[in-house]
């Protein structure tokens, strides 16, 4: 039993992005996972040999959503949120962006402005980030997304 526990390691606690790592024995595949919770929901995602992240946010009123969007999001995302005139679009961007950050394993330290979300794609430095996809998860009154890196990337 001791050997089983010795193979697991907690990582990234210093950047508030908790994750659990397991070193696969020779010949076994690496398993990655991520989880998120908000309101009444807990979501998790598992994969073999690929980076994954997931986020869920309960949609509610947040008076300072535009200030947050202008500070942390790409300019075009903040403009779309302003045009929508409510916080729902803000929550969808936040969930998609946080899922990607969690898949990268970097948390919020780097911010969210270095990339933008366009549909199910990630844009960095004006170019589509190849090998990555965002998948919306439809839950009434929630914004939720999974970010998945293609295998072998």
XYZ file of C-alpha atoms in Angstrom:
153
model
C 0.000 0.000 0.000
C 2.856 2.384 0.798
C 4.194 2.122 -2.774
C 0.778 3.069 -4.171
C 0.709 6.260 -2.102
C 4.320 7.058 -2.955
C 3.410 7.322 -6.651
C 0.986 10.220 -6.107
C 2.065 13.818 -5.694
C 0.190 17.040 -5.109
C 1.384 19.891 -7.296
C 0.840 23.562 -8.074
C -0.507 24.358 -4.590
C 1.618 27.520 -4.532
C -0.287 28.976 -7.507
C -3.788 28.032 -6.323
C -4.293 25.497 -9.093
C -4.555 22.222 -7.194
C -3.902 19.053 -9.084
C -2.874 15.514 -8.323
C -0.113 13.813 -10.263
C 0.448 10.107 -10.543
C 3.636 8.697 -11.972
C 2.603 5.758 -14.062
C 4.700 2.617 -13.707
C 6.695 1.647 -16.822
C 4.395 0.535 -19.611
C 1.280 2.280 -18.242
C -0.317 5.436 -19.614
C -0.332 8.791 -17.863
C -3.750 9.822 -16.554
C -4.608 13.507 -16.183
C -7.684 15.055 -14.623
C -9.158 18.321 -13.445
C -12.199 19.363 -11.446
C -14.329 22.409 -10.726
C -17.346 23.235 -8.607
C -19.857 26.057 -8.351
C -23.314 26.206 -6.840
C -24.862 22.733 -6.991
C -22.453 21.299 -9.580
C -19.119 19.501 -9.466
C -17.536 18.705 -12.825
C -14.497 16.558 -13.515
C -12.617 15.516 -16.621
C -10.198 12.623 -17.117
C -7.891 11.830 -20.023
C -4.963 9.633 -20.990
C -1.771 11.363 -22.120
C -3.277 14.779 -22.837
C -3.744 18.009 -20.912
C -7.307 18.798 -19.797
C -9.011 21.514 -17.780
C -12.597 22.170 -16.749
C -14.471 25.059 -15.170
C -18.053 25.729 -14.112
C -19.472 29.046 -12.900
C -22.968 29.729 -11.568
C -24.333 32.698 -13.483
C -25.406 35.476 -11.159
C -25.354 39.202 -10.804
C -21.900 40.666 -10.344
C -21.952 44.478 -10.500
C -18.252 44.828 -11.359
C -18.216 42.326 -14.240
C -17.196 44.981 -16.799
C -14.285 46.173 -14.641
C -13.067 42.582 -14.303
C -13.469 41.914 -18.041
C -11.568 45.067 -18.993
C -8.763 44.215 -16.573
C -8.341 40.475 -17.306
C -9.808 39.720 -20.748
C -8.684 40.503 -24.290
C -9.975 43.803 -25.706
C -12.385 42.147 -28.173
C -13.845 39.933 -25.423
C -14.470 42.929 -23.155
C -16.136 44.735 -26.090
C -18.467 41.767 -26.705
C -19.380 41.631 -23.012
C -20.123 45.376 -22.993
C -22.282 44.975 -26.126
C -24.239 42.084 -24.543
C -25.111 44.387 -21.641
C -25.286 41.652 -18.996
C -23.008 39.362 -17.035
C -23.939 36.082 -18.774
C -21.381 36.515 -21.590
C -18.783 37.439 -18.936
C -19.339 34.124 -17.136
C -19.014 32.141 -20.363
C -15.716 33.795 -21.214
C -14.473 33.337 -17.655
C -15.298 29.604 -17.611
C -13.715 28.991 -21.032
C -10.576 30.927 -20.166
C -10.173 29.370 -16.722
C -10.587 25.852 -18.174
C -7.691 26.580 -20.552
C -5.495 28.009 -17.790
C -6.187 24.965 -15.644
C -5.270 22.647 -18.534
C -1.977 24.521 -18.879
C -1.465 24.155 -15.123
C -0.683 27.849 -14.607
C -3.682 29.133 -12.669
C -4.519 32.837 -12.713
C -0.986 34.107 -12.001
C -0.310 34.979 -15.640
C -3.723 36.561 -16.100
C -6.197 35.900 -18.880
C -5.268 38.644 -21.343
C -2.445 36.780 -23.134
C -5.009 34.772 -25.121
C -8.573 35.114 -26.328
C -11.435 32.726 -26.903
C -13.172 32.584 -30.278
C -15.862 29.923 -30.499
C -14.156 26.692 -29.511
C -10.660 27.964 -30.355
C -7.862 29.585 -28.359
C -6.077 32.542 -29.962
C -2.551 33.516 -28.811
C -0.517 36.255 -30.471
C -3.137 36.576 -33.208
C -2.924 32.895 -34.202
C -5.134 29.910 -33.482
C -3.451 27.732 -30.858
C -3.269 24.448 -32.740
C -3.975 21.256 -30.876
C -6.449 22.808 -28.405
C -10.254 22.830 -28.313
C -12.868 24.209 -25.956
C -16.070 22.278 -25.405
C -19.088 24.054 -23.911
C -21.029 22.081 -21.326
C -24.683 23.065 -21.297
C -26.134 23.441 -17.787
C -29.080 25.769 -17.143
C -27.989 28.949 -15.263
C -24.294 27.963 -15.436
C -21.350 28.585 -17.730
C -19.087 25.555 -18.109
C -16.281 24.561 -20.467
C -13.707 21.825 -20.905
C -10.338 22.594 -22.509
C -8.654 19.618 -24.178
C -5.268 19.296 -25.816
C -5.096 16.843 -28.694
C -3.092 13.720 -27.980
C 0.563 13.867 -28.864
C 0.857 17.684 -28.625
